[in-house]
């Protein structure tokens, strides 16, 4: 095709002044806009907020506690008086599920925060320092990573004895490995960027570069990993409580309720149904939110 003067349209003054205006958004504002367009992620977020509010404030409006027994009301099916029915000791299952939400969600959140603290520090230092230090630190992680995390937690719980505090310790010791590997990989990529070289050129120290530039620019991957670690910790606590290595009676986590409900599964299936539903819905909600955050915080997903 040969270009001629007729192939071009002169731009008038009116056309030159017309612009497509788009509001300027920061990285986090743009991520929030894209997250809101993900219906499953927002559904997961709403469910999580609802569970948190119900766990914190729900028991405050009840006249009974999770440990109140009434043998005359034992094994009652769901009704207007007892929404989820009662267990074999006459305790209200709805209140026990709400109290169980407190314990299970607290374990998930605390384990995620410990995961953030230890994993980010370890992986950040290994990736930034590099060399022999990096190889040695990551060899330690690789050796520990070769053994299933659940086996570590079970062995630690056997040594430390069952209890809520010991669950926090066990999860904190074992759940930082994946975070360390992800942060280390992010740091190795980011530390080669031009703005890091510029910071070094003007005399910024190593710790300042790590804390002010490298880790903040890795927060997308860190937040996604933390979000996905919460349901994993909740399931681990439920499994430990189910086999008798979790919280001790009369405390009511979802794993304890499931363990008690399975003994009467054939006669009173609702005693297992509701704690199992609570575990399943919570894990799905966090996974939906984690997948949505991963898509929203990934710069490659921008259009």
CSV table of C-alpha atoms in Angstrom, one decimal:
chain,number,residue,atom,x,y,z
A,1,UNK,CA,0.0,0.0,0.0
A,2,UNK,CA,1.5,3.3,-1.1
A,3,UNK,CA,1.0,6.3,1.3
A,4,UNK,CA,-0.4,9.4,-0.3
A,5,UNK,CA,-1.4,12.7,1.3
A,6,UNK,CA,-5.0,11.5,1.1
A,7,UNK,CA,-4.2,8.7,3.5
A,8,UNK,CA,-3.8,11.1,6.4
A,9,UNK,CA,-6.5,13.1,8.2
A,10,UNK,CA,-5.4,16.5,9.5
A,11,UNK,CA,-5.9,17.0,13.2
A,12,UNK,CA,-7.9,20.0,14.1
A,13,UNK,CA,-7.6,22.0,17.2
A,14,UNK,CA,-10.7,20.5,18.7
A,15,UNK,CA,-9.5,16.9,18.1
A,16,UNK,CA,-6.1,17.7,19.6
A,17,UNK,CA,-7.6,18.9,22.8
A,18,UNK,CA,-9.7,15.8,23.3
A,19,UNK,CA,-8.2,13.3,25.7
A,20,UNK,CA,-9.3,10.1,27.3
A,21,UNK,CA,-9.0,10.9,30.9
A,22,UNK,CA,-8.5,8.1,33.5
A,23,UNK,CA,-8.1,8.7,37.2
A,24,UNK,CA,-4.6,8.1,38.4
A,25,UNK,CA,-4.5,5.1,40.8
A,26,UNK,CA,-1.8,3.8,43.0
A,27,UNK,CA,-0.7,0.2,43.0
A,28,UNK,CA,-3.0,-0.7,46.0
A,29,UNK,CA,-6.0,1.3,44.7
A,30,UNK,CA,-5.7,-0.5,41.3
A,31,UNK,CA,-5.4,-3.9,43.1
A,32,UNK,CA,-8.5,-3.1,45.1
A,33,UNK,CA,-10.5,-2.1,42.0
A,34,UNK,CA,-9.6,-5.4,40.3
A,35,UNK,CA,-10.3,-7.4,43.5
A,36,UNK,CA,-13.8,-5.9,43.7
A,37,UNK,CA,-14.5,-7.2,40.2
A,38,UNK,CA,-13.7,-10.8,41.3
A,39,UNK,CA,-17.1,-12.0,42.6
A,40,UNK,CA,-15.7,-15.2,44.3
A,41,UNK,CA,-13.0,-13.2,46.1
A,42,UNK,CA,-15.5,-10.7,47.4
A,43,UNK,CA,-17.8,-13.5,48.5
A,44,UNK,CA,-14.9,-15.0,50.4
A,45,UNK,CA,-14.1,-11.6,52.0
A,46,UNK,CA,-17.7,-11.1,53.1
A,47,UNK,CA,-17.9,-14.6,54.6
A,48,UNK,CA,-14.6,-14.0,56.5
A,49,UNK,CA,-15.8,-10.7,57.9
A,50,UNK,CA,-19.1,-12.3,58.9
A,51,UNK,CA,-17.3,-15.1,60.6
A,52,UNK,CA,-15.1,-12.7,62.5
A,53,UNK,CA,-18.0,-10.6,63.7
A,54,UNK,CA,-20.0,-13.7,64.6
A,55,UNK,CA,-17.1,-15.2,66.5
A,56,UNK,CA,-16.3,-12.0,68.5
A,57,UNK,CA,-19.8,-10.7,69.2
A,58,UNK,CA,-22.1,-13.7,68.7
A,59,UNK,CA,-21.6,-15.3,72.1
A,60,UNK,CA,-22.1,-12.0,73.9
A,61,UNK,CA,-25.8,-12.1,73.0
A,62,UNK,CA,-26.3,-15.6,74.4
A,63,UNK,CA,-27.4,-16.4,77.9
A,64,UNK,CA,-25.4,-19.7,77.9
A,65,UNK,CA,-21.7,-20.5,77.6
A,66,UNK,CA,-20.0,-23.2,75.6
A,67,UNK,CA,-19.5,-25.3,78.7
A,68,UNK,CA,-23.0,-25.1,80.2
A,69,UNK,CA,-24.4,-28.6,80.5
A,70,UNK,CA,-28.1,-29.7,80.8
A,71,UNK,CA,-28.5,-33.4,80.5
A,72,UNK,CA,-32.3,-33.0,80.2
A,73,UNK,CA,-31.6,-31.3,76.8
A,74,UNK,CA,-29.0,-33.8,75.6
A,75,UNK,CA,-29.0,-34.8,71.8
A,76,UNK,CA,-31.8,-32.4,70.9
A,77,UNK,CA,-32.2,-31.8,67.1
A,78,UNK,CA,-32.0,-28.3,65.7
A,79,UNK,CA,-34.9,-26.1,66.7
A,80,UNK,CA,-35.9,-22.5,67.4
A,81,UNK,CA,-34.4,-22.9,70.9
A,82,UNK,CA,-31.2,-24.6,69.8
A,83,UNK,CA,-30.4,-23.6,66.2
A,84,UNK,CA,-27.8,-26.3,65.8
A,85,UNK,CA,-29.2,-28.7,68.3
A,86,UNK,CA,-27.3,-30.0,71.4
A,87,UNK,CA,-24.6,-32.5,72.1
A,88,UNK,CA,-24.6,-35.5,74.4
A,89,UNK,CA,-24.2,-33.3,77.4
A,90,UNK,CA,-26.9,-30.9,76.5
A,91,UNK,CA,-24.6,-28.1,75.5
A,92,UNK,CA,-25.8,-25.7,72.8
A,93,UNK,CA,-24.0,-26.5,69.5
A,94,UNK,CA,-24.6,-23.1,68.0
A,95,UNK,CA,-22.7,-21.4,70.9
A,96,UNK,CA,-20.0,-24.0,70.8
A,97,UNK,CA,-19.5,-23.5,67.1
A,98,UNK,CA,-19.2,-19.7,67.6
A,99,UNK,CA,-16.6,-20.3,70.4
A,100,UNK,CA,-14.9,-22.7,68.1
A,101,UNK,CA,-14.7,-20.0,65.5
A,102,UNK,CA,-12.8,-17.9,68.0
A,103,UNK,CA,-10.2,-20.5,68.6
A,104,UNK,CA,-9.9,-21.8,65.0
A,105,UNK,CA,-9.7,-18.3,63.5
A,106,UNK,CA,-7.3,-17.1,66.2
A,107,UNK,CA,-5.0,-20.0,65.4
A,108,UNK,CA,-5.1,-19.3,61.7
A,109,UNK,CA,-4.4,-15.6,62.1
A,110,UNK,CA,-1.6,-16.0,64.7
A,111,UNK,CA,0.1,-18.8,62.7
A,112,UNK,CA,-0.1,-16.5,59.6
A,113,UNK,CA,1.5,-13.6,61.6
A,114,UNK,CA,4.3,-15.9,62.9
A,115,UNK,CA,4.7,-17.1,59.3
A,116,UNK,CA,5.0,-13.5,58.2
A,117,UNK,CA,7.5,-12.5,60.9
A,118,UNK,CA,9.9,-15.5,60.6
A,119,UNK,CA,9.5,-16.3,56.9
A,120,UNK,CA,10.0,-12.7,55.7
A,121,UNK,CA,13.0,-12.1,57.9
A,122,UNK,CA,14.7,-15.4,57.0
A,123,UNK,CA,13.9,-15.3,53.3
A,124,UNK,CA,14.7,-11.6,53.0
A,125,UNK,CA,18.1,-11.9,54.6
A,126,UNK,CA,19.0,-15.0,52.6
A,127,UNK,CA,18.0,-13.4,49.3
A,128,UNK,CA,19.6,-10.1,49.9
A,129,UNK,CA,22.9,-11.2,51.3
A,130,UNK,CA,23.4,-14.0,48.8
A,131,UNK,CA,26.5,-16.1,48.4
A,132,UNK,CA,27.4,-18.7,51.0
A,133,UNK,CA,25.0,-17.3,53.5
A,134,UNK,CA,22.1,-17.8,51.0
A,135,UNK,CA,23.2,-21.3,50.1
A,136,UNK,CA,23.5,-22.4,53.8
A,137,UNK,CA,20.2,-20.8,54.9
A,138,UNK,CA,18.3,-22.3,52.0
A,139,UNK,CA,19.9,-25.7,52.4
A,140,UNK,CA,18.5,-25.7,56.0
A,141,UNK,CA,15.1,-24.8,54.5
A,142,UNK,CA,15.3,-27.5,51.9
A,143,UNK,CA,16.1,-30.2,54.5
A,144,UNK,CA,13.2,-29.1,56.7
A,145,UNK,CA,10.9,-28.8,53.7
A,146,UNK,CA,11.6,-32.4,52.8
A,147,UNK,CA,9.6,-33.6,55.8
A,148,UNK,CA,5.8,-33.0,55.8
A,149,UNK,CA,4.9,-30.0,57.9
A,150,UNK,CA,2.0,-31.9,59.5
A,151,UNK,CA,4.5,-34.5,60.9
A,152,UNK,CA,6.6,-31.7,62.4
A,153,UNK,CA,3.5,-30.3,64.1
A,154,UNK,CA,2.4,-33.7,65.4
A,155,UNK,CA,5.9,-34.4,66.9
A,156,UNK,CA,6.0,-31.0,68.5
A,157,UNK,CA,2.6,-31.4,70.0
A,158,UNK,CA,3.6,-34.8,71.4
A,159,UNK,CA,6.6,-33.2,73.1
A,160,UNK,CA,4.9,-29.9,74.2
A,161,UNK,CA,1.6,-31.6,75.2
A,162,UNK,CA,-1.8,-30.5,73.9
A,163,UNK,CA,-2.9,-26.9,74.5
A,164,UNK,CA,-3.7,-23.7,72.7
A,165,UNK,CA,-0.4,-22.0,73.4
A,166,UNK,CA,1.6,-25.0,72.3
A,167,UNK,CA,-0.4,-25.1,69.0
A,168,UNK,CA,0.7,-21.5,68.4
A,169,UNK,CA,4.3,-22.5,69.1
A,170,UNK,CA,4.2,-25.6,66.9
A,171,UNK,CA,2.6,-23.9,63.9
A,172,UNK,CA,5.0,-20.9,64.3
A,173,UNK,CA,8.0,-23.2,64.2
A,174,UNK,CA,6.9,-25.3,61.2
A,175,UNK,CA,4.8,-22.9,58.9
A,176,UNK,CA,7.4,-20.4,57.8
A,177,UNK,CA,9.3,-22.5,55.3
A,178,UNK,CA,7.1,-21.8,52.3
A,179,UNK,CA,7.1,-18.0,53.1
A,180,UNK,CA,10.9,-18.0,53.3
A,181,UNK,CA,11.3,-19.6,49.9
A,182,UNK,CA,8.8,-17.2,48.2
A,183,UNK,CA,10.3,-14.1,49.8
A,184,UNK,CA,13.8,-15.2,48.9
A,185,UNK,CA,12.8,-15.6,45.3
A,186,UNK,CA,11.2,-12.2,45.2
A,187,UNK,CA,14.2,-10.5,46.7
A,188,UNK,CA,16.6,-12.1,44.2
A,189,UNK,CA,14.6,-10.6,41.4
A,190,UNK,CA,13.9,-7.2,42.9
A,191,UNK,CA,17.4,-6.5,44.1
A,192,UNK,CA,18.7,-6.3,40.5
A,193,UNK,CA,16.3,-3.5,39.6
A,194,UNK,CA,17.6,0.0,38.8
A,195,UNK,CA,16.1,1.8,41.8
A,196,UNK,CA,18.0,-0.6,44.1
A,197,UNK,CA,21.2,0.3,42.3
A,198,UNK,CA,20.3,4.0,42.6
A,199,UNK,CA,19.8,3.6,46.4
A,200,UNK,CA,23.2,2.0,46.7
A,201,UNK,CA,24.8,4.7,44.7
A,202,UNK,CA,23.5,7.5,47.0
A,203,UNK,CA,24.9,5.6,50.0
A,204,UNK,CA,21.8,3.8,51.4
A,205,UNK,CA,22.7,1.0,53.8
A,206,UNK,CA,21.9,-2.6,53.4
A,207,UNK,CA,19.2,-2.7,56.1
A,208,UNK,CA,17.6,0.4,54.7
A,209,UNK,CA,17.4,-1.0,51.2
A,210,UNK,CA,16.0,-4.3,52.5
A,211,UNK,CA,13.4,-2.7,54.8
A,212,UNK,CA,12.4,0.3,52.7
A,213,UNK,CA,12.7,-1.0,49.1
A,214,UNK,CA,12.9,-4.8,48.8
A,215,UNK,CA,10.4,-6.1,51.3
A,216,UNK,CA,7.7,-3.5,50.6
A,217,UNK,CA,7.9,-4.3,46.9
A,218,UNK,CA,7.4,-8.0,47.7
A,219,UNK,CA,4.3,-7.4,49.7
A,220,UNK,CA,1.9,-8.7,47.0
A,221,UNK,CA,3.4,-12.2,47.1
A,222,UNK,CA,3.7,-12.0,50.9
A,223,UNK,CA,0.0,-11.1,51.4
A,224,UNK,CA,-1.2,-13.8,49.1
A,225,UNK,CA,1.0,-16.4,50.9
A,226,UNK,CA,-0.3,-15.3,54.3
A,227,UNK,CA,-3.9,-15.5,53.2
A,228,UNK,CA,-3.5,-19.0,51.8
A,229,UNK,CA,-1.6,-20.1,55.0
A,230,UNK,CA,-4.6,-19.3,57.2
A,231,UNK,CA,-6.9,-22.1,56.0
A,232,UNK,CA,-4.0,-24.5,56.1
A,233,UNK,CA,-3.4,-23.7,59.8
A,234,UNK,CA,-7.1,-23.9,60.6
A,235,UNK,CA,-7.3,-27.4,59.0
A,236,UNK,CA,-4.1,-28.5,60.8
A,237,UNK,CA,-5.6,-27.4,64.2
A,238,UNK,CA,-8.8,-29.2,63.4
A,239,UNK,CA,-6.9,-32.3,62.5
A,240,UNK,CA,-4.8,-32.1,65.7
A,241,UNK,CA,-7.9,-31.6,67.8
A,242,UNK,CA,-9.7,-34.4,66.0
A,243,UNK,CA,-7.0,-36.9,67.0
A,244,UNK,CA,-6.7,-35.5,70.5
A,245,UNK,CA,-3.6,-33.4,70.2
A,246,UNK,CA,-5.3,-30.0,70.0
A,247,UNK,CA,-7.0,-27.9,72.6
A,248,UNK,CA,-8.2,-29.6,75.7
A,249,UNK,CA,-11.8,-30.0,76.9
A,250,UNK,CA,-14.0,-28.2,77.7
A,251,UNK,CA,-12.6,-25.7,75.1
A,252,UNK,CA,-14.5,-26.0,71.8
A,253,UNK,CA,-12.6,-25.7,68.6
A,254,UNK,CA,-14.1,-27.0,65.3
A,255,UNK,CA,-11.8,-30.0,65.4
A,256,UNK,CA,-13.0,-30.9,68.9
A,257,UNK,CA,-16.6,-30.6,67.9
A,258,UNK,CA,-16.0,-32.8,64.8
A,259,UNK,CA,-14.3,-35.4,66.9
A,260,UNK,CA,-17.2,-35.4,69.4
A,261,UNK,CA,-19.8,-35.5,66.6
A,262,UNK,CA,-18.3,-38.4,64.7
A,263,UNK,CA,-19.0,-40.7,67.7
A,264,UNK,CA,-22.7,-40.2,67.3
A,265,UNK,CA,-22.7,-39.8,63.5
A,266,UNK,CA,-25.4,-42.5,62.8
A,267,UNK,CA,-27.8,-41.4,65.6
A,268,UNK,CA,-27.3,-37.6,65.5
A,269,UNK,CA,-25.5,-36.6,62.3
A,270,UNK,CA,-26.2,-32.9,62.9
A,271,UNK,CA,-23.5,-32.9,65.6
A,272,UNK,CA,-20.9,-33.5,63.0
A,273,UNK,CA,-22.6,-31.6,60.1
A,274,UNK,CA,-22.3,-28.1,61.5
A,275,UNK,CA,-18.7,-28.0,62.7
A,276,UNK,CA,-17.7,-29.7,59.4
A,277,UNK,CA,-19.6,-27.1,57.4
A,278,UNK,CA,-17.9,-24.3,59.4
A,279,UNK,CA,-14.5,-25.7,58.6
A,280,UNK,CA,-15.3,-26.2,54.9
A,281,UNK,CA,-16.9,-22.8,54.4
A,282,UNK,CA,-14.0,-21.0,56.1
A,283,UNK,CA,-11.4,-22.8,54.1
A,284,UNK,CA,-13.2,-22.1,50.9
A,285,UNK,CA,-13.6,-18.4,51.8
A,286,UNK,CA,-9.9,-17.9,52.5
A,287,UNK,CA,-9.0,-19.8,49.3
A,288,UNK,CA,-11.3,-17.7,47.2
A,289,UNK,CA,-9.9,-14.5,48.7
A,290,UNK,CA,-6.3,-15.8,48.3
A,291,UNK,CA,-6.9,-16.6,44.6
A,292,UNK,CA,-8.5,-13.2,44.1
A,293,UNK,CA,-5.6,-11.4,45.8
A,294,UNK,CA,-3.1,-13.3,43.7
A,295,UNK,CA,-4.8,-12.1,40.5
A,296,UNK,CA,-5.3,-8.5,41.8
A,297,UNK,CA,-1.8,-8.0,43.1
A,298,UNK,CA,0.0,-9.5,40.0
A,299,UNK,CA,1.1,-6.7,37.8
A,300,UNK,CA,0.9,-9.0,34.8
A,301,UNK,CA,-2.9,-9.2,35.2
A,302,UNK,CA,-3.3,-5.5,34.6
A,303,UNK,CA,-5.0,-4.4,31.4
